Each structure stands twice: as C-alpha cells, then as structure tokens.
mmCIF file of C-alpha atoms in Angstrom:
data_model
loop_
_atom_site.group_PDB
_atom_site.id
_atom_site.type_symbol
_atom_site.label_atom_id
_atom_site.label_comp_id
_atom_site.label_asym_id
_atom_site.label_seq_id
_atom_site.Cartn_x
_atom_site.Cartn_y
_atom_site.Cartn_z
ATOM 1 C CA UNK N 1 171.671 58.146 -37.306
ATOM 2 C CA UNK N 2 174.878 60.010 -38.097
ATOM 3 C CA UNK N 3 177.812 57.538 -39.646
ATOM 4 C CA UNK N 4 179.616 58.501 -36.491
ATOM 5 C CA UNK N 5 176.920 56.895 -34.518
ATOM 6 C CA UNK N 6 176.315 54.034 -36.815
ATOM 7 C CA UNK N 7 180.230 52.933 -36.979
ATOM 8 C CA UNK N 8 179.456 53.099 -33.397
ATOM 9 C CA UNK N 9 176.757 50.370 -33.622
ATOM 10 C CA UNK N 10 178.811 48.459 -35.431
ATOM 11 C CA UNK N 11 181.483 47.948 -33.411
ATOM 12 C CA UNK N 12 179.302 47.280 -30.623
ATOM 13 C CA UNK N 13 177.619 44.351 -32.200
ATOM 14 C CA UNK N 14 181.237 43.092 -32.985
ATOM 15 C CA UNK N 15 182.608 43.766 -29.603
ATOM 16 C CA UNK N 16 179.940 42.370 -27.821
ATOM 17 C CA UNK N 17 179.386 39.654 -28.973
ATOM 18 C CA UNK N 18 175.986 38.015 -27.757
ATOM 19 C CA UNK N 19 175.203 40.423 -25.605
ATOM 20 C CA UNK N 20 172.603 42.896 -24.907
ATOM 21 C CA UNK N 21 173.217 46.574 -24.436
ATOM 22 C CA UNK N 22 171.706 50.175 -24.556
ATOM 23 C CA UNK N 23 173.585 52.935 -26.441
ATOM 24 C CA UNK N 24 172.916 56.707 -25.798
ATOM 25 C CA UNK N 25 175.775 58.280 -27.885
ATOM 26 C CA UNK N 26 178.978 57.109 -26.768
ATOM 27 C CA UNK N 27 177.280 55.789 -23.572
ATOM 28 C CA UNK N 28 176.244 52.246 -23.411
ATOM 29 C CA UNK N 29 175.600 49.574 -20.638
ATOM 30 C CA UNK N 30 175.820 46.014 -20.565
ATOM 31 C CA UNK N 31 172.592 44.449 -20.131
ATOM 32 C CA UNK N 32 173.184 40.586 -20.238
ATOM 33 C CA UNK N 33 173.755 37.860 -22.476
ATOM 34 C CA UNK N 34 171.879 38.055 -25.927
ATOM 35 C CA UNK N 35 169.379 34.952 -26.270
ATOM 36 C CA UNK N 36 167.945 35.408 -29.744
ATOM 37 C CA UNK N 37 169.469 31.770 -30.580
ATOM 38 C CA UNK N 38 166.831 30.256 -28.180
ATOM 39 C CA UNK N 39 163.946 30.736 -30.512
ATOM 40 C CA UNK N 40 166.018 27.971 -32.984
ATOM 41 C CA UNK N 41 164.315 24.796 -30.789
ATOM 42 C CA UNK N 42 160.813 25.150 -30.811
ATOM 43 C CA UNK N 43 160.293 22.603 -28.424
ATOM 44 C CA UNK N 44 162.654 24.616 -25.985
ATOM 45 C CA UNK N 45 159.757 25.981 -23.541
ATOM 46 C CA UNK N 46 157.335 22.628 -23.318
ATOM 47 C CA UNK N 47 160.969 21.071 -22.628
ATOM 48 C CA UNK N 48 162.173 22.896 -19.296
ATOM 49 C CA UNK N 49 160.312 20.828 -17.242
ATOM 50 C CA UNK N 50 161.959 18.640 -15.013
ATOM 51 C CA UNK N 51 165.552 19.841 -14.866
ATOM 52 C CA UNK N 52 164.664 21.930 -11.931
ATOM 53 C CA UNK N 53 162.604 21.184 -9.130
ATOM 54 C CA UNK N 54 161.052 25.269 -9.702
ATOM 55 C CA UNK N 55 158.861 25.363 -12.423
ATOM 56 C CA UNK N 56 161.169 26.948 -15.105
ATOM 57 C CA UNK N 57 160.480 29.372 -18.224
ATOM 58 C CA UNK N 58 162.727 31.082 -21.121
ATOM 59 C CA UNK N 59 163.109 33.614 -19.026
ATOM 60 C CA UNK N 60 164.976 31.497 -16.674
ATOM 61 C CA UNK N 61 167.017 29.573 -19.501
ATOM 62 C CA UNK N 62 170.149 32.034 -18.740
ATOM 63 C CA UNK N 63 170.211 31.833 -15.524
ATOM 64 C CA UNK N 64 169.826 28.469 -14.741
ATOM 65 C CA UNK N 65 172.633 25.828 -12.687
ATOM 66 C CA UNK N 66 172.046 23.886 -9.989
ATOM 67 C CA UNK N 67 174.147 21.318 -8.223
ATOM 68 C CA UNK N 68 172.701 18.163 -8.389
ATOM 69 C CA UNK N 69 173.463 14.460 -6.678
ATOM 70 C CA UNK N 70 176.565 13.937 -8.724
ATOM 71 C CA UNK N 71 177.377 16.775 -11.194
ATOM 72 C CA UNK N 72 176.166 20.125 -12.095
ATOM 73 C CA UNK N 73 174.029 21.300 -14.375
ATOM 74 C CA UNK N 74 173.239 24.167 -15.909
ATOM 75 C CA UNK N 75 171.489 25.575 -19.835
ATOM 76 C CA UNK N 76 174.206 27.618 -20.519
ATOM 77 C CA UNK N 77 177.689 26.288 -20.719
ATOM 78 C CA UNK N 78 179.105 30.228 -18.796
ATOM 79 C CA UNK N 79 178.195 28.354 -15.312
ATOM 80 C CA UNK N 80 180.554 26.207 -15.691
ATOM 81 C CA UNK N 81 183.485 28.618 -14.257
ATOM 82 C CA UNK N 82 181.259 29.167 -11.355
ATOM 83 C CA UNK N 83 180.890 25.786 -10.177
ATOM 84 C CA UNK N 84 184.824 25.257 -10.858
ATOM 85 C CA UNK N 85 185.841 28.400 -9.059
ATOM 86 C CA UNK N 86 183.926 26.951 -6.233
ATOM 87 C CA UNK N 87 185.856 23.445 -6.088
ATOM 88 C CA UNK N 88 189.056 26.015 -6.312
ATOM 89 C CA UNK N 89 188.264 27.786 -3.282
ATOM 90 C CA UNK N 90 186.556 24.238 -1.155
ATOM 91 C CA UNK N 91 190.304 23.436 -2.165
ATOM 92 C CA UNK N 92 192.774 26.138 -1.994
ATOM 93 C CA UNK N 93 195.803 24.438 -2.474
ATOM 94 C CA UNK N 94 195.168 23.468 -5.952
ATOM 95 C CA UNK N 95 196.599 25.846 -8.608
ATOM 96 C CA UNK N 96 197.192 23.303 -11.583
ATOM 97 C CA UNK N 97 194.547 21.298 -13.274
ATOM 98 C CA UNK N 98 193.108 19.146 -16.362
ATOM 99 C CA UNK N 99 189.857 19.847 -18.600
ATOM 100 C CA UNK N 100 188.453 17.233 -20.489
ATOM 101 C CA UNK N 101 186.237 19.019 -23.093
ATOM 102 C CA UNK N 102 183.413 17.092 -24.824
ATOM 103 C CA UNK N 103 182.330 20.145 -26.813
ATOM 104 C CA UNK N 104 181.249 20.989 -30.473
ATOM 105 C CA UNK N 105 183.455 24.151 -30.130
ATOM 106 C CA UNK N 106 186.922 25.249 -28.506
ATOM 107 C CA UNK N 107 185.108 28.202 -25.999
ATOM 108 C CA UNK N 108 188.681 29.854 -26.167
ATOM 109 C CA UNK N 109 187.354 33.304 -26.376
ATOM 110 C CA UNK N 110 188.048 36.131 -24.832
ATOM 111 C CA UNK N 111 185.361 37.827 -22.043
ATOM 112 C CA UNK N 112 185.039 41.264 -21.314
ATOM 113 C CA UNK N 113 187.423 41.736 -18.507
ATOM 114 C CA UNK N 114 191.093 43.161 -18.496
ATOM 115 C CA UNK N 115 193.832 42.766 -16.227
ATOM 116 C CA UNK N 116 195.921 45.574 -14.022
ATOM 117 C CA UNK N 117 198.275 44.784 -11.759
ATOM 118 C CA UNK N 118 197.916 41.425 -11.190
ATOM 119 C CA UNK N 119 193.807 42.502 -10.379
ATOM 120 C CA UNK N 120 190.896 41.527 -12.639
ATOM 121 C CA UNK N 121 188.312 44.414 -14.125
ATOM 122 C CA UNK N 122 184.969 44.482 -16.268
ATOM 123 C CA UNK N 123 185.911 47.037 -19.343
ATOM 124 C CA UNK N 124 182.832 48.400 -19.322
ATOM 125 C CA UNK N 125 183.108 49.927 -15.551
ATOM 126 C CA UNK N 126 185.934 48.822 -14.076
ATOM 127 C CA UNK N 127 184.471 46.851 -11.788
ATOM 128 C CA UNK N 128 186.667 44.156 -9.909
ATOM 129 C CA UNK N 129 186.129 40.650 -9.878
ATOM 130 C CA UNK N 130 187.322 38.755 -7.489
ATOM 131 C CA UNK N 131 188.180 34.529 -8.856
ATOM 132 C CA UNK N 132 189.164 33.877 -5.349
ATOM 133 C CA UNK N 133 185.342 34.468 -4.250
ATOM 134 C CA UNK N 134 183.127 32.550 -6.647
ATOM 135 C CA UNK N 135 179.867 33.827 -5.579
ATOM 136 C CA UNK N 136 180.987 37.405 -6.429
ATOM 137 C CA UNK N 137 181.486 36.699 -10.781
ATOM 138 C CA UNK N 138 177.545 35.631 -10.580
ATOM 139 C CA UNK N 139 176.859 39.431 -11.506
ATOM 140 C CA UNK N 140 179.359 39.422 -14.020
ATOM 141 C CA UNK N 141 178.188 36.501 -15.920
ATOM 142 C CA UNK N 142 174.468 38.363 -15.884
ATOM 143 C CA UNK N 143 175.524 41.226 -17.323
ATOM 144 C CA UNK N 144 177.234 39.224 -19.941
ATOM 145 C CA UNK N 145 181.205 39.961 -19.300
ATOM 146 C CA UNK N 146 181.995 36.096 -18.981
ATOM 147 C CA UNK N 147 179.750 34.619 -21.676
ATOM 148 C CA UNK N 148 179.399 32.098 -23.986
ATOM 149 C CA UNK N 149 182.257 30.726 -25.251
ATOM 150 C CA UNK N 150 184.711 33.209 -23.154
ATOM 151 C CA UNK N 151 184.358 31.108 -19.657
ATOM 152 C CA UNK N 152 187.620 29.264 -19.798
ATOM 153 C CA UNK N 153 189.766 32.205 -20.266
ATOM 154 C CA UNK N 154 189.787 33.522 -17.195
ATOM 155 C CA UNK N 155 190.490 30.060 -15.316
ATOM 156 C CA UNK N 156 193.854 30.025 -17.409
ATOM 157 C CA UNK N 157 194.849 33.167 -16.055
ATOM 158 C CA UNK N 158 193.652 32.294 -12.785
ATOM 159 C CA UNK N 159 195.594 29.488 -12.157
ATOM 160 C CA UNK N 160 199.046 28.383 -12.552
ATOM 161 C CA UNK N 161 198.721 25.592 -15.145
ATOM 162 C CA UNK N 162 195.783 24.432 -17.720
ATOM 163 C CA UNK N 163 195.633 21.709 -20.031
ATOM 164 C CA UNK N 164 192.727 20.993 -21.622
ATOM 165 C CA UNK N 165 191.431 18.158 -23.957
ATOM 166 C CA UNK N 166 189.088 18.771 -26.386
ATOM 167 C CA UNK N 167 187.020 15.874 -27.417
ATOM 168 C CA UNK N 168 185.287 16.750 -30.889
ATOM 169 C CA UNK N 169 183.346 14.483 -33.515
ATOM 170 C CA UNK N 170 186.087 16.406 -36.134
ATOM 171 C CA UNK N 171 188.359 13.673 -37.905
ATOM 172 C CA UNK N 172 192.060 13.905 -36.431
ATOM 173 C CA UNK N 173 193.400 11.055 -38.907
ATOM 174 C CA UNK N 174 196.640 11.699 -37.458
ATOM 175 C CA UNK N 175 195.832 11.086 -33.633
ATOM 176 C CA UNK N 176 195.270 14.294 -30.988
ATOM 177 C CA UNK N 177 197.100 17.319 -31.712
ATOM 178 C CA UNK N 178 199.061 19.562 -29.216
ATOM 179 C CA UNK N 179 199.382 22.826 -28.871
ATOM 180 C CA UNK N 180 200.492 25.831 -26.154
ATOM 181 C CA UNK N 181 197.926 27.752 -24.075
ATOM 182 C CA UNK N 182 199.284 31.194 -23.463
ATOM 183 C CA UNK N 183 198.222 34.759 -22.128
ATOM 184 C CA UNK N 184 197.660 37.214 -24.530
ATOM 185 C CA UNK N 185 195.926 40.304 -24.611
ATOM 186 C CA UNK N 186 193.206 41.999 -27.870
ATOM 187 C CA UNK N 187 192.022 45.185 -27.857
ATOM 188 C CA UNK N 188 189.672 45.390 -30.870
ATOM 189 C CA UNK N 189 187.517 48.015 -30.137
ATOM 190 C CA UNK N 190 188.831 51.443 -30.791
ATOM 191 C CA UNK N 191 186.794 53.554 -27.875
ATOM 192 C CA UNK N 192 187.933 51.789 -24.723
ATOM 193 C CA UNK N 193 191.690 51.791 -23.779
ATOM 194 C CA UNK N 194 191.559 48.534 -22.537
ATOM 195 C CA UNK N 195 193.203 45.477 -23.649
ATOM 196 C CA UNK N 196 191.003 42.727 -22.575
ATOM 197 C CA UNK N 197 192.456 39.517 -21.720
ATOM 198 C CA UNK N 198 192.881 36.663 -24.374
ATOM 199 C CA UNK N 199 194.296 33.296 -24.461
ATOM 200 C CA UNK N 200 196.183 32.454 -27.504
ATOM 201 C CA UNK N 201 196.363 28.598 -29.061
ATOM 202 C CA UNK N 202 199.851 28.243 -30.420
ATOM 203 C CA UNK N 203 202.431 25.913 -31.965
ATOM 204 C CA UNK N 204 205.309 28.533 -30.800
ATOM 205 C CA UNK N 205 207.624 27.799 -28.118
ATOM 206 C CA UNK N 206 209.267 31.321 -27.707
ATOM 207 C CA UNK N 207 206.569 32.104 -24.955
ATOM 208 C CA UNK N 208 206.116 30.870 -21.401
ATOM 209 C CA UNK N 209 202.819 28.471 -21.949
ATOM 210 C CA UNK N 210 199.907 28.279 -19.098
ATOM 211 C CA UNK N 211 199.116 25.104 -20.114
ATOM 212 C CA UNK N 212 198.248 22.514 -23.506
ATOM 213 C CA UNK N 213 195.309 22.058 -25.797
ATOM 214 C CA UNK N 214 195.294 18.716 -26.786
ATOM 215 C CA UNK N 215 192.784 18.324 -29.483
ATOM 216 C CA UNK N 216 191.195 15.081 -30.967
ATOM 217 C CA UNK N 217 188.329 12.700 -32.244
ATOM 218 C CA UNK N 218 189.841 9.662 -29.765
ATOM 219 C CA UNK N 219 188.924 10.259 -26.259
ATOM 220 C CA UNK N 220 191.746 6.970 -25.774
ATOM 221 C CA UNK N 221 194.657 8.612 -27.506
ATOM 222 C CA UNK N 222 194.284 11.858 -26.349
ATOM 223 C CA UNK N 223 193.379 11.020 -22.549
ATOM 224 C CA UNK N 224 196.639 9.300 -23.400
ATOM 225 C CA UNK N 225 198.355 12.395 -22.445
ATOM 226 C CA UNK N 226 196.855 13.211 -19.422
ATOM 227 C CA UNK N 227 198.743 13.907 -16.319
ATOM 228 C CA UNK N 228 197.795 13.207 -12.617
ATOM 229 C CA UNK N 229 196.393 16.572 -11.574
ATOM 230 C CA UNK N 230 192.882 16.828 -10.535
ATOM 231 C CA UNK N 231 190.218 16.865 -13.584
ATOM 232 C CA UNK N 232 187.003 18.839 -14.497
ATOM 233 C CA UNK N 233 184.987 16.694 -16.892
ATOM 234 C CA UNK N 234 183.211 19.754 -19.024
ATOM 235 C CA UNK N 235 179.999 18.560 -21.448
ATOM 236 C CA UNK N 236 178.820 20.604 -23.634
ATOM 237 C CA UNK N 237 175.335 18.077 -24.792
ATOM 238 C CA UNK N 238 176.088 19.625 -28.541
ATOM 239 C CA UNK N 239 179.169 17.333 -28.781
ATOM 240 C CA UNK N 240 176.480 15.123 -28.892
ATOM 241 C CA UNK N 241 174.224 16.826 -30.876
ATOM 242 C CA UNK N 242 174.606 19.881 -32.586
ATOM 243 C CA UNK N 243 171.457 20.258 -34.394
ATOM 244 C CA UNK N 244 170.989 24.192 -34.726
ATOM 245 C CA UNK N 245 174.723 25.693 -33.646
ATOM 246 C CA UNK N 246 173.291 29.214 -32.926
ATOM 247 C CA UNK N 247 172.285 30.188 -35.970
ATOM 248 C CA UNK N 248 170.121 28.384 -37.639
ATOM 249 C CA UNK N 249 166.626 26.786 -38.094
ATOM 250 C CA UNK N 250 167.137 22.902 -38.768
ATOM 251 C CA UNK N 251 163.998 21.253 -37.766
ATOM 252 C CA UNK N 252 164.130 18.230 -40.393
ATOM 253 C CA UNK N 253 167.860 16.953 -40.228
ATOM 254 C CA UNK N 254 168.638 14.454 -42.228
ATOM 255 C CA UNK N 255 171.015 12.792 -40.589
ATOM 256 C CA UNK N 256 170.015 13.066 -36.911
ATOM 257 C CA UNK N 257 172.047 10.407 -34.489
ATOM 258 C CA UNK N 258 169.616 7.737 -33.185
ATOM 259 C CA UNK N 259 169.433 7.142 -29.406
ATOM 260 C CA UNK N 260 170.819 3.394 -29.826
ATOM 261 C CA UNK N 261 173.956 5.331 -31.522
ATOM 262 C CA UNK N 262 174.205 7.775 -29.048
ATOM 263 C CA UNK N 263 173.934 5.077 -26.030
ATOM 264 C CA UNK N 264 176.662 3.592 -27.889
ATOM 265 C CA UNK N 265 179.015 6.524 -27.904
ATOM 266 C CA UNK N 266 178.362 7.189 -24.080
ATOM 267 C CA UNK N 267 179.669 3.404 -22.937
ATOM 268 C CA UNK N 268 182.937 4.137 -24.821
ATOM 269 C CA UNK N 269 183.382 7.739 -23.828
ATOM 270 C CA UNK N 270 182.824 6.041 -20.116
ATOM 271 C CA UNK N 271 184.963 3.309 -20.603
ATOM 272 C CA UNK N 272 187.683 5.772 -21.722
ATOM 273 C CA UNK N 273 187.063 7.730 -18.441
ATOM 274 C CA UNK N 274 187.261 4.706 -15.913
ATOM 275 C CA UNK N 275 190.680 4.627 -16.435
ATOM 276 C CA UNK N 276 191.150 8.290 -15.007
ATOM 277 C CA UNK N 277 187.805 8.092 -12.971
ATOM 278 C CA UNK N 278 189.788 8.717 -9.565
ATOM 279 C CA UNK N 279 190.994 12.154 -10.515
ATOM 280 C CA UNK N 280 187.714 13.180 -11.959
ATOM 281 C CA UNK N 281 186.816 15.920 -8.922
ATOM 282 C CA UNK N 282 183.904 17.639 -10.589
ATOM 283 C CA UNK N 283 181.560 16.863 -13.765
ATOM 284 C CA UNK N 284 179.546 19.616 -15.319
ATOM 285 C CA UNK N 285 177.075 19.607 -17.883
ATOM 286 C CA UNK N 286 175.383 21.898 -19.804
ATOM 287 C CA UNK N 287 172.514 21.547 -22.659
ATOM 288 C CA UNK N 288 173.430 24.022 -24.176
ATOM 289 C CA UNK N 289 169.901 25.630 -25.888
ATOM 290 C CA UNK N 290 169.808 26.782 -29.696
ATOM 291 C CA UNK N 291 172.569 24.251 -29.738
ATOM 292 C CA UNK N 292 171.343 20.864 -28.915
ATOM 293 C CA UNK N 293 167.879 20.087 -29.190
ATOM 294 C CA UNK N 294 165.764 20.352 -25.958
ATOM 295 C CA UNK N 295 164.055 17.306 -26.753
ATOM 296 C CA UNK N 296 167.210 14.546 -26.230
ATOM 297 C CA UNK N 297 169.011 16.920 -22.860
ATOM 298 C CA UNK N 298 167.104 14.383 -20.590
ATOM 299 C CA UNK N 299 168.240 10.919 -22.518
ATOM 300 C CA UNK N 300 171.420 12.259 -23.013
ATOM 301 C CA UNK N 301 172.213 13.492 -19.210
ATOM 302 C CA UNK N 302 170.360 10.146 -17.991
ATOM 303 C CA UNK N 303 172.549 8.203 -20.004
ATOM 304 C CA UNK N 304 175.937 9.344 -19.561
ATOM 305 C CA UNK N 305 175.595 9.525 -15.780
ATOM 306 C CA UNK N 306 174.087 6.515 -14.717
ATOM 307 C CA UNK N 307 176.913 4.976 -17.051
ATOM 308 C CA UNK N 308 179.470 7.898 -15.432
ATOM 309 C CA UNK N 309 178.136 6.705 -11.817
ATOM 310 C CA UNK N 310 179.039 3.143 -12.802
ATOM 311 C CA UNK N 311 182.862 3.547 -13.441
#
C-alpha cells in the first residue's frame, strides 16, 4: 500500500464513520452500516427472540422496525426518521414539532447527504432522496448514509422548526440548559467537493435558529419548556442502560441498575409525560444493541409502555 493509498484509508475510516465500504483506488462504495459493536453482548443472538413475530438473527439486527400496537420499534435507533417521516406525510400540514430524547447520547451528527438547491443528495452518488416520500430513504439508511447517530439531522432541515429535549442521567445541577439548533454545513474529507449537511448546537444568537436543544437530568424542569406542537417521544433503551456504549466489553459491571430501580425511574419519567400525554403523536423505541444489554430490552419496553399506555 502506497502512503497515497493509505492516507486514503484513513480518511475513509474517519469519514465514514460506522460504515462498511470497498475501496479500489480512489473508488469506493458504500456498503451499509458497520456492526462490529454487536459482538459486545454476548447474549445478543439467544436474545432476538420475541421482538418479531419472524424468527430473527444478527443478520437481521440492522434492519429491523416494525410498528407495533402502540409504538414502534426497532434495534437500531436510524429507524426512527423513518417512522417520523411517515407521521409527516399521514399529516402534511405539520412543519413544526417537539422531540423528547431519552438517550445516552445527543445523535446530532451529521449523515452522508448534502444539500443543492433546496434538493437533498447521497455524497457518495448523488443520489436524491426524497423526505417527502418516506419509503424511498429505506435504501439510504442500508447503505449507511443516515446512520447511527446522524438520523435527526436531516428532520431539522426538513422541517420548519425543531426543538428537542434531551433527557440524560448527566447531572445538570443548574436545571436544563438551552441552546440554538442551526444549519450548518462540514466538509471534512478532502476528495469529495461536497459539503455535507450539519446541524450546529450553539449559544450564539447572530444566526437564524431551526429550533432549541434543551438539555437536562429533570424530565419535570425541562418538559417545563415545552410548547404545544405535536411530540415524538424518542427512546434510546441505553438511557436506561448503557452497559457496553459501542466499544467495549463490560460483562461484570459493577454497578448495574436493578430492575426494582429501573421500574422506579419509568413511573416518574411517565408521570412527567401525563402532563403532555395529549400531544404525544408517535413513541419510538429502539434497543439499541452493543449499547444496552439484550438481556433487559424486553423488561424495559414492557415496563415503560404498559405504564406509557396508562397515562
């Protein structure tokens, strides 16, 4: 390997993040998400069972959502803009909107997609996507362009207004924080011409925001803040439990969360949400493998929704 082709590599592996991809020289072709993380919960295949009424495998763990009696579920938390893209389009007069985030991380990054004339493109090939059709972005999450992490970014730009709050187990001794949501564009790889689009989380004023990110450890103080416009309840089951985060091999924590603690949590998260349950118009959760251990995904989805389903 030349250093050419090796500084190459490199940037690929930066650029791409967890995805998978085939180089020939300069050539190279996106070939879907990367899922070396899954091999982190090595109860993950014995565990599938159950979510789905196919009989699943890793193989399906990427692919996976389904819409079920009263939410949506899927493994991986990229879905999630296909199952809100198609409330968007059941309901096409809504262009503003809330999040409420239970998630161990911000997913504010940006996908592989760039913006021309008011039109949406895959850097790679230049393919369109189309938000107004929902089905169509299916491909583009399989071949890893909206990933994890990099699903919200294109709803922001989407729509006219986004604020989103960001429930996290992180101390905020000073109550929720608020900041500005705006468009922004990166362009950090140096062989495509392309400045992919970005969102930017910002105390400045000086430019026109899409929307807030209220962030906070008090689901009371900062749904405080929320506004009457419909609401997408987004969990991310490593809020909950975030035993492996990715990257790691932690089968012995030490300080694992007990199910009586974790039952406890739910009722006040729930009793936070009753008072905003009738602009809740779509709940989503995802379990979020290599994150959250595959062995509490059917206690904690259980629990939260038949105590959801009570509100």
């Amino acid at each position: 390997m030349t250093m050419l082709e090796a500084t190459f590599e490199q940037q690929l592996n930066r650029y791409f993040t967890n995805c998978k991809w085939t180089q020939v020289g300069r050539e190279f072709q996106l070939q879907g998400p990367g899922l070396s993380y899954l091999g982190l919960d090595a109860n993950l295949s014995a565990n599938l069972s159950g979510f789905s009424a196919s009989e699943l495998s890793l193989t399906d763990v990427a692919d996976f959502h389904e819409v079920k009696d009263s939410y949506n579920l899927c493994f991986e938390d990229t879905w999630s803009l296909l199952f809100w893209l198609r409330y968007l389009k059941a309901n096409p007069g809504i262009r503003k909107i809330n999040i409420i985030h239970l998630d161990d991380h911000t997913d504010l990054m940006p996908p592989l997609l760039y913006k021309k004339d008011g039109e949406y493109f895959q850097v790679t090939d230049d393919k369109k996507v189309n938000f107004d059709e929902p089905e169509s972005i299916i491909d583009f999450i399989r071949e890893g362009s909206i990933n994890l992490g990099s699903f919200i970014a294109p709803l922001i730009f989407f729509l006219d207004r986004v604020n989103i709050f960001h429930l996290r187990k992180e101390p905020s001794p000073n109550g929720p924080t608020k900041q500005s949501l705006v468009e922004s564009y990166i362009n950090d790889f140096p062989y495509l011409d392309k400045d992919r689009i970005s969102i930017s989380v910002t105390d400045k004023n000086d430019e026109p925001a899409k929307g807030f990110y209220y962030r906070g450890n008090d689901l009371k103080s900062l749904i405080g803040e929320i506004n009457g416009d419909p609401t997408f309840l987004h969990i991310d089951l490593d809020y909950f439990l975030n035993q492996f985060n990715g990257n790691f091999r932690n089968d012995n924590p030490g300080n694992i969360i007990t199910h009586v603690e974790l039952e406890e949590e739910i009722r006040s998260i729930c009793a936070q949400l009753s008072r905003i349950r009738s602009q809740i118009v779509d709940v989503t959760i995802a379990t979020s493998p290599g994150f959250c251990p595959s062995s509490h995904w059917d206690f904690l989805i259980n629990s939260f929704m038949e105590r959801f389903n009570q509100i």
